[in-house]
Coordinates of C-alpha atoms in Angstrom, one line a residue:
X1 CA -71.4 88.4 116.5
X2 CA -73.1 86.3 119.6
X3 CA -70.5 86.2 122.8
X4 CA -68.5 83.8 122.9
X5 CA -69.7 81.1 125.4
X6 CA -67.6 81.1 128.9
X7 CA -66.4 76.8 128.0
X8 CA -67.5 74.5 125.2
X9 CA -66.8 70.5 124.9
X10 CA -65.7 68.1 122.4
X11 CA -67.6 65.6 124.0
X12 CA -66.1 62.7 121.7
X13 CA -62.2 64.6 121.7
X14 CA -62.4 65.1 125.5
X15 CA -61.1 68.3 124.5
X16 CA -62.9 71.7 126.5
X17 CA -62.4 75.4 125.8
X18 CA -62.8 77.5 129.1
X19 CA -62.0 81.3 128.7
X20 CA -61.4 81.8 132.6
X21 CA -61.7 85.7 132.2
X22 CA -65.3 85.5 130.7
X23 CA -67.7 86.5 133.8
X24 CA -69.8 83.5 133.2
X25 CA -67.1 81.4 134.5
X26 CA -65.6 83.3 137.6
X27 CA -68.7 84.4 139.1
X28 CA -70.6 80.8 138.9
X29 CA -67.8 78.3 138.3
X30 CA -70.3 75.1 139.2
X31 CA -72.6 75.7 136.5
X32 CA -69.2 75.1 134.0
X33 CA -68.4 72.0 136.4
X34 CA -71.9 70.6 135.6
X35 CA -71.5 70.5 132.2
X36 CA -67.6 69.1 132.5
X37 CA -69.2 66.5 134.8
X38 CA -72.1 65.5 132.7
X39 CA -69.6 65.2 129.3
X40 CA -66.1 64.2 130.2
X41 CA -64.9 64.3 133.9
X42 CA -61.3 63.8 132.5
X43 CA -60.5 66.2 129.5
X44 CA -57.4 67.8 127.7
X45 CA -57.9 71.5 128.7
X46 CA -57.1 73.2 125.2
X47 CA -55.8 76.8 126.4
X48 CA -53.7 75.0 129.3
X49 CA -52.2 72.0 127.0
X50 CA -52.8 69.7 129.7
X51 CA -55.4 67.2 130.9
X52 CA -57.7 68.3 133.9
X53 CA -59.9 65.9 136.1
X54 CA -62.9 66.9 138.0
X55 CA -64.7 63.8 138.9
X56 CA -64.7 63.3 143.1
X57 CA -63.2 59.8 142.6
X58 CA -60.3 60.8 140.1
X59 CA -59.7 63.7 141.8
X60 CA -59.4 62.3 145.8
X61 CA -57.1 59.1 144.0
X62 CA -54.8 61.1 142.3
X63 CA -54.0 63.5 144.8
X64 CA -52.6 60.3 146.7
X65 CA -51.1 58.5 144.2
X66 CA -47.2 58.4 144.6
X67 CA -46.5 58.4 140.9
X68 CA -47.6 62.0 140.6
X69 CA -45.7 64.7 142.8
X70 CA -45.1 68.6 143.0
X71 CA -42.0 68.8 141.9
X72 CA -39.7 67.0 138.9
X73 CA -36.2 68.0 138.5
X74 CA -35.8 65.4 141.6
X75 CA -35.8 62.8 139.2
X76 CA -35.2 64.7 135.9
X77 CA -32.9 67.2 134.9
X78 CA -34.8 70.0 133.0
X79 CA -32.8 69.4 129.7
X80 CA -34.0 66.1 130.0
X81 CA -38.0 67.1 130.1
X82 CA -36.9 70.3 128.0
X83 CA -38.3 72.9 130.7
X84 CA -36.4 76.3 130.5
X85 CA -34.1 77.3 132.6
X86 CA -35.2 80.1 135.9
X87 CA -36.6 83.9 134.7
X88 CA -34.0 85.8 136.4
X89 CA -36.4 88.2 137.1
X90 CA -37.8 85.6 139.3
X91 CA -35.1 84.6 141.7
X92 CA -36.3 86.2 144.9
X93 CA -39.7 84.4 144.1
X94 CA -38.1 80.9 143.4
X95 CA -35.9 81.6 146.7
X96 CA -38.6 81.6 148.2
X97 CA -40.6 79.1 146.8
X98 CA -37.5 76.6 146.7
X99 CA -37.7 74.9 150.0
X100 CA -41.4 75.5 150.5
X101 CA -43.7 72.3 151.8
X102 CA -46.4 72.9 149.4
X103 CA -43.4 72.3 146.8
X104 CA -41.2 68.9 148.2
X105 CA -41.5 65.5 147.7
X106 CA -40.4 63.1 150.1
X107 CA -38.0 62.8 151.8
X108 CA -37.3 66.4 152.7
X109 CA -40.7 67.2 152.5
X110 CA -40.8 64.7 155.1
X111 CA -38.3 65.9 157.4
X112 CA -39.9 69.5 157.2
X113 CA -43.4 68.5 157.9
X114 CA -41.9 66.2 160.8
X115 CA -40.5 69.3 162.4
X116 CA -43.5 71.2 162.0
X117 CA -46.7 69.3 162.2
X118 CA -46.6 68.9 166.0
X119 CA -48.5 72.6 165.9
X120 CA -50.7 71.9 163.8
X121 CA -52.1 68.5 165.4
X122 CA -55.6 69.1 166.5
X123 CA -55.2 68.7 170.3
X124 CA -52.5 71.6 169.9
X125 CA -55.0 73.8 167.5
X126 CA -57.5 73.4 170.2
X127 CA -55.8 75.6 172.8
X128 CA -56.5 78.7 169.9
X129 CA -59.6 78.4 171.3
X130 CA -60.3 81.3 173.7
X131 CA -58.1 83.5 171.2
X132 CA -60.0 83.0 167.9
X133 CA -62.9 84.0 170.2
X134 CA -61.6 86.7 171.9
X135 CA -60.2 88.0 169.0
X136 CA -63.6 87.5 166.9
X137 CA -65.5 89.2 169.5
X138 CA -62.8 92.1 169.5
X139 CA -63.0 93.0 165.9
X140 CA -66.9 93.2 166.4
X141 CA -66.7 95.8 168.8
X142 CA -64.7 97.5 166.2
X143 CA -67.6 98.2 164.0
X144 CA -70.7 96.8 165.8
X145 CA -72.1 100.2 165.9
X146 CA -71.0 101.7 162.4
X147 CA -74.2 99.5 160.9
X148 CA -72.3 98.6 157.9
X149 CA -69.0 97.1 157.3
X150 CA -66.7 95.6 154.2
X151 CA -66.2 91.9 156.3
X152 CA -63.2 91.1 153.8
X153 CA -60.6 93.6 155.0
X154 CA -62.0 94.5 158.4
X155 CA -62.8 90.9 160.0
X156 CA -61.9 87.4 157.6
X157 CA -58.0 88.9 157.0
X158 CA -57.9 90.3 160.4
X159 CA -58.5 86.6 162.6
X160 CA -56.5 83.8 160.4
X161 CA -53.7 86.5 159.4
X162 CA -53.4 87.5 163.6
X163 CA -53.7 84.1 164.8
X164 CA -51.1 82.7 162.5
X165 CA -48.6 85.9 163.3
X166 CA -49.1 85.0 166.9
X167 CA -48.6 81.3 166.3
X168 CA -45.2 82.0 164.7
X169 CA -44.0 84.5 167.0
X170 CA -44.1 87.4 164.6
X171 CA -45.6 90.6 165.7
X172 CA -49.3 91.7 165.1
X173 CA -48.5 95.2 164.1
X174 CA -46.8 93.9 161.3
X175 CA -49.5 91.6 159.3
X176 CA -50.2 94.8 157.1
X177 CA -47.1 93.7 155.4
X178 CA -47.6 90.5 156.1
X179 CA -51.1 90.7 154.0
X180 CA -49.5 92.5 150.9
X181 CA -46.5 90.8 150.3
X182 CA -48.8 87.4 150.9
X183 CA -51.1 89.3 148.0
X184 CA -48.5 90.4 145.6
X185 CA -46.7 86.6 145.9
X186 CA -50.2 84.7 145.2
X187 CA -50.7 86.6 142.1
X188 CA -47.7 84.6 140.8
X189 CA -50.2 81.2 141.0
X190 CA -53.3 82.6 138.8
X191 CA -52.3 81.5 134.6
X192 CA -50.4 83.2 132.6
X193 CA -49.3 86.3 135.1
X194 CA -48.0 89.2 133.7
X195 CA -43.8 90.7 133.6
X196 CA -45.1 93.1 136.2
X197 CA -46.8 90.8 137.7
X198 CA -44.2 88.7 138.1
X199 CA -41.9 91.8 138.6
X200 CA -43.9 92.9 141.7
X201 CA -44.0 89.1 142.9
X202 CA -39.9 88.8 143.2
X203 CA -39.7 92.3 144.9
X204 CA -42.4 91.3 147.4
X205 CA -41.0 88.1 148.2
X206 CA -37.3 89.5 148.5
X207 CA -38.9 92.0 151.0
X208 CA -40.7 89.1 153.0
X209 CA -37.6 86.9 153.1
X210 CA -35.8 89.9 154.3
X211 CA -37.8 90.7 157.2
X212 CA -38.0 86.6 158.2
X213 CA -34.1 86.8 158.4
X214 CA -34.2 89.7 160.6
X215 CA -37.4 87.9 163.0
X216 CA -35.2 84.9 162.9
X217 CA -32.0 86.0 163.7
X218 CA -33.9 87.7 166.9
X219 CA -35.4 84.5 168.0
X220 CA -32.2 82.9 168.0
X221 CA -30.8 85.6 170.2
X222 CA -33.9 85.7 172.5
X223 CA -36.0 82.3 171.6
X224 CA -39.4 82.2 172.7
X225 CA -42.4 79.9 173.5
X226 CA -43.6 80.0 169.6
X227 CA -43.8 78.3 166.1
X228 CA -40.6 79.7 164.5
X229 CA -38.5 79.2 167.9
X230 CA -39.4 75.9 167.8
X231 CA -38.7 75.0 164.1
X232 CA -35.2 76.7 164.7
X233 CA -34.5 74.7 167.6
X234 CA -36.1 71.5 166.7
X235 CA -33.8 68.5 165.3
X236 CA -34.4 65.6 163.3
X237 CA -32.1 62.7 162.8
X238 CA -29.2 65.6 164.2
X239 CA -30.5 67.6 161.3
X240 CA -31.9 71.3 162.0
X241 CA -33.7 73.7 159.2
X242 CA -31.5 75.9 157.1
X243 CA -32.2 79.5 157.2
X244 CA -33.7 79.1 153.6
X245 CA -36.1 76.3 155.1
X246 CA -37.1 78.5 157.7
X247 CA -38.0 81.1 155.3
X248 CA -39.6 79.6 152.7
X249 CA -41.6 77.5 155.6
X250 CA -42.5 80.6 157.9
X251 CA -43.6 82.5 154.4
X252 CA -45.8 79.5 153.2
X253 CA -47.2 79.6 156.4
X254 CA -48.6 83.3 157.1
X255 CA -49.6 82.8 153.2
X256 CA -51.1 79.5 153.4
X257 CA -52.5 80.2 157.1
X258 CA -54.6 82.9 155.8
X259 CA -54.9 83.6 152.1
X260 CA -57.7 80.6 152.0
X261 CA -59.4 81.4 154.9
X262 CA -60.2 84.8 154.2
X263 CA -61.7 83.7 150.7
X264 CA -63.5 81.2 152.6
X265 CA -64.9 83.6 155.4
X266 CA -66.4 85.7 153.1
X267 CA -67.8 82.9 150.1
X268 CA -69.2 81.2 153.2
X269 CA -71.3 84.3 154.7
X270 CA -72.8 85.2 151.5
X271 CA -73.9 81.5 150.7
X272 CA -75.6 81.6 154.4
X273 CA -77.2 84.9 153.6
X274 CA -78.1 83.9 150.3
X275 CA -79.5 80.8 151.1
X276 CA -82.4 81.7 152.7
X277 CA -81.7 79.0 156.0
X278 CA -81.4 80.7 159.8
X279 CA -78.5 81.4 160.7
X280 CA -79.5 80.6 164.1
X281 CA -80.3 76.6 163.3
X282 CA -77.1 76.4 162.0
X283 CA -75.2 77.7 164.5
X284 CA -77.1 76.0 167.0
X285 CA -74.9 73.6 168.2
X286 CA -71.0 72.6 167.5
X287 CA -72.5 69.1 165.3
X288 CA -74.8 71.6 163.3
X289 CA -72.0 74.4 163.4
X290 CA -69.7 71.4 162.1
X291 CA -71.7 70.3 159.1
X292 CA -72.5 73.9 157.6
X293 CA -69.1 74.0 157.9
X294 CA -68.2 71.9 155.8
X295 CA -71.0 72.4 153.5
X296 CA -69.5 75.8 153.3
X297 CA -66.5 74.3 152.5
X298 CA -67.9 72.0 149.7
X299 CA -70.4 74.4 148.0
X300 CA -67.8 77.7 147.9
X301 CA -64.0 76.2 148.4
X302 CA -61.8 79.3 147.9
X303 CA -59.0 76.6 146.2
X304 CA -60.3 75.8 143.0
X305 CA -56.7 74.1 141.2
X306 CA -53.8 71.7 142.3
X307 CA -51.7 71.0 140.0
X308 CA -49.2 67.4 139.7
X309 CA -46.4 66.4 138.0
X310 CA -46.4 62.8 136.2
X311 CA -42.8 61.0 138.0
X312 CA -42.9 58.7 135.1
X313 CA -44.6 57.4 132.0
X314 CA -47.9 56.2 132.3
X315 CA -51.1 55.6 131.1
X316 CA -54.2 56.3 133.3
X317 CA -56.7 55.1 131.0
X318 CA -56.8 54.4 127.0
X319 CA -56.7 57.6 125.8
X320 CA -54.7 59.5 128.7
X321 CA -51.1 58.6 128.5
X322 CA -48.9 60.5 130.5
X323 CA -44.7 61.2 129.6
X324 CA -42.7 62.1 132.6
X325 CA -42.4 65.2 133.7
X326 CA -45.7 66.1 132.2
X327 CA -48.6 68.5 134.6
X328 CA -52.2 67.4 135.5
X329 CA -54.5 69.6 136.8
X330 CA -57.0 68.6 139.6
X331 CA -60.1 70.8 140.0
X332 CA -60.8 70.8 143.7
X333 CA -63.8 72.5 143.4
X334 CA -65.6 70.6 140.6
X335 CA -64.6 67.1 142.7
X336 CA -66.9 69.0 145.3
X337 CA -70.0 69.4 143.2
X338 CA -69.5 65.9 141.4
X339 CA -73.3 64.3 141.2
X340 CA -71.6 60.8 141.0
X341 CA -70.7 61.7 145.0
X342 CA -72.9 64.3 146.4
X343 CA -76.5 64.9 146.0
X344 CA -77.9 67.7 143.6
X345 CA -74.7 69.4 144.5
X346 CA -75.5 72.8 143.6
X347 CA -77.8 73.1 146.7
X348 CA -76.6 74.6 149.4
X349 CA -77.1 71.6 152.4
X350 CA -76.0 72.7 155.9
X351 CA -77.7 69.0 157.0
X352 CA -75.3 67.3 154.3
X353 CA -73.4 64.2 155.6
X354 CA -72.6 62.7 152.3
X355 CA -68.6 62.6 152.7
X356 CA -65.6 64.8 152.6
X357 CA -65.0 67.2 150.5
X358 CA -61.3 67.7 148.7
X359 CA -61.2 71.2 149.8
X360 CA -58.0 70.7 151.7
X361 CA -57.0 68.6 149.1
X362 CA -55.8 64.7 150.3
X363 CA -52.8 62.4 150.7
X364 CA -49.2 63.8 151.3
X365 CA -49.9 67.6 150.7
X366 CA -53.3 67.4 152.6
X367 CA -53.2 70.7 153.9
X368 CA -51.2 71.1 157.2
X369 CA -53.1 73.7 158.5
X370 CA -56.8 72.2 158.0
X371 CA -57.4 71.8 162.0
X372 CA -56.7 75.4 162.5
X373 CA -59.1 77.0 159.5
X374 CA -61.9 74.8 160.4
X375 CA -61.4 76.0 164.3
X376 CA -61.2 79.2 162.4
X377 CA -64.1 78.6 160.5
X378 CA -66.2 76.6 163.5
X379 CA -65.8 79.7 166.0
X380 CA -65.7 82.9 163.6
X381 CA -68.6 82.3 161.8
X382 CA -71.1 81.7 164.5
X383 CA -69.6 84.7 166.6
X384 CA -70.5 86.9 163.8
X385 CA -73.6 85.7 162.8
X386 CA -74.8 85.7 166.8
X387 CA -73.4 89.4 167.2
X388 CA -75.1 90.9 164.1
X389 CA -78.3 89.2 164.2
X390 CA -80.0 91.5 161.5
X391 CA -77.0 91.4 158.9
X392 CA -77.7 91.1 155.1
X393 CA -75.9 92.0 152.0
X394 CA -76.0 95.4 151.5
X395 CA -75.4 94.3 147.4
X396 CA -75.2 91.8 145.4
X397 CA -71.0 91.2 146.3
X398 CA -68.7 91.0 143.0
X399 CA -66.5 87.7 142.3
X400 CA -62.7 88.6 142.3
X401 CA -61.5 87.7 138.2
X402 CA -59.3 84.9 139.7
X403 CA -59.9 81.2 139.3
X404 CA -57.2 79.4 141.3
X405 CA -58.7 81.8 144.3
X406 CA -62.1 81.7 143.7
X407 CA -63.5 84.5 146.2
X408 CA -65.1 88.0 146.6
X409 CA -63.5 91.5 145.4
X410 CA -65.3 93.0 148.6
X411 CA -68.6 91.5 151.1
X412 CA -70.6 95.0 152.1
X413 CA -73.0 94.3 154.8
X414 CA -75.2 95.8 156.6
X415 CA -77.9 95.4 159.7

């Protein structure tokens, strides 16, 4: 019997097939995107049981639209929408999911993001300048000399994972933990995980929460000039964060402040190397720096999912009607190689100026800590590429079996 093809289309249905698993998918995602965009931009996902959308337009409006949120049982109960009740295997995990900001609706998502955007704000962001440097030109030195390296592990975790530790206050020598806990929890957002999976999840985030609690109750005996001091002294409307808030916030953002990042670090050198332009012009100044940025960015986003609830009953067109309580799924990285917005989008442009990509998402989750990855992203790449003049791929590199992540299992260079 032939293999069975990676995704295949109902064009008249709007109905697609994707096996997510099947190499053909993982590795080269856009090429499935293509076809999705050149058939139906909005289909009903058959293995998921929900509709998707993938078109730039679609995508960027209904991540800002207010009828559609992350969470439900706000305005349903979940005997009303008929959701089961919590795994108990899971509690740890929902603990510390519960008061997360990537999970709340207004208005306590707006209180929490009140009391901790004012670090995130780009004029703030900037003074991580001469660290994201120094610390880039640091972990050179490490293995400058060796002639080879794995860039994953020993440099893209080691600057967005140490910055953000030093943002919040937390100390360096403990982002080993910080990275797998942050590894094991993130396994819990890829479909259909596994009991262990899920088993190893709740253990990791029970162990992260209890080492916040202990980092928390020392800032509030000795607080400090830092991200988790202020959020546990900061007030709004007399109102301060709960110890749960400060958990669930401080472990969304070491997880969110570096999970991304690293997966973008490494898809972004191997589409430089790979696509056959200087790294030199690229780099050459902070506008040209800027725009293969965010090409990087478009071409090989590390988020490829973001998923909404519908707050009520609606229709979005004549054939998608929507019950409440019922999930879309918006595919950030298709909306990035959508030929309706960008040109022949499967070309790597560093000169593109065609528009933002979603890769951040948009609206009221637009991702808090964008400034800080693309300073991130604007200083560590350049460095690297400047320091190792002569690097290349040692092999082709291997696509991690993940979809929601989409990034490398390892990036072996050499020079």
């Amino acid at each position: 019997m032939p293999p069975k093809p990676a995704i295949s289309i109902d064009r008249a249905e709007r109905r697609v097939s994707i096996d997510v698993h099947n190499p053909d998918f993982y590795r080269s995602p856009s090429s499935a995107y293509a076809e999705i965009h050149a058939h139906c931009p909005a289909f009903y996902w058959n293995e998921r049981e929900q509709w998707y959308f993938a078109g730039y337009d679609q995508v960027n409006a209904l991540l800002r639209d207010r009828r559609f949120g992350r969470q439900i049982l706000h305005v349903a109960t979940r005997e009303e929408l008929g959701i089961p009740s919590p795994k108990a295997h899971l509690r740890d995990f929902d603990a510390l999911e519960e008061h997360s900001l990537l999970e709340l609706e207004p208005p306590a998502h707006t209180r929490l993001r009140t009391l901790v955007n004012r670090a995130f704000v780009s004029r703030q962001i900037e003074q991580l300048r001469p660290d994201i440097e120094r610390l880039s030109h640091s972990t050179i030195d490490g293995f400058e000399r060796d002639g080879e390296v794995e860039l994953l592990k020993t440099y893209a975790e080691t600057i967005p994972v140490t910055i953000i530790a030093r943002m919040l206050g937390i100390p360096v020598e403990a982002t080993p933990n910080l990275l797998d806990w942050s590894h094991r929890i993130v396994r819990m957002y890829v479909f259909n995980p596994s009991h262990e999976t899920e088993l190893d999840a709740n253990q990791a985030s029970a162990d992260f929460a209890d080492y916040l609690r202990t980092i928390i109750a020392e800032k509030r005996r000795a607080p400090a000039d830092d991200l988790l001091t202020h959020m546990i002294t900061s007030e709004k409307d007399g109102e301060r964060l709960s110890e749960a808030e400060l958990i669930s916030t401080a472990a969304l953002l070491l997880n969110a402040g570096h999970e991304a990042t690293v997966h973008q670090i490494g898809n972004a050198v191997r589409t430089i190397l790979q696509s056959g332009h200087a790294p030199k012009d690229l780099f050459s100044t902070e506008a040209t720096t800027a725009l293969a940025v965010e090409e990087c960015l478009r071409f090989a986003a590390p988020l490829h999912i973001f998923q909404r609830y519908a707050l009520l009953d609606l229709d979005l067109d004549d054939r998608i009607s929507l019950r409440k309580g019922d999930k879309i799924g918006l595919l950030l990285g298709a909306a990035n190689v959508d030929p309706r917005k960008f040109s022949d989008p499967l070309h790597f442009n560093p000169m593109r100026n065609e528009g933002a990509n979603v890769s951040f998402g948009a609206g009221l989750h637009f991702c808090i800590g964008a400034p800080l990855a693309r300073l991130e992203l604007n200083l560590s790449l350049p460095i690297l590429f400047q320091r190792l003049p002569g690097m290349r791929l040692k092999h082709e590199p291997e696509e991690r079996d993940s979809f929601h992540f989409h990034g490398l299992e390892r990036l072996d260079l050499a020079w």
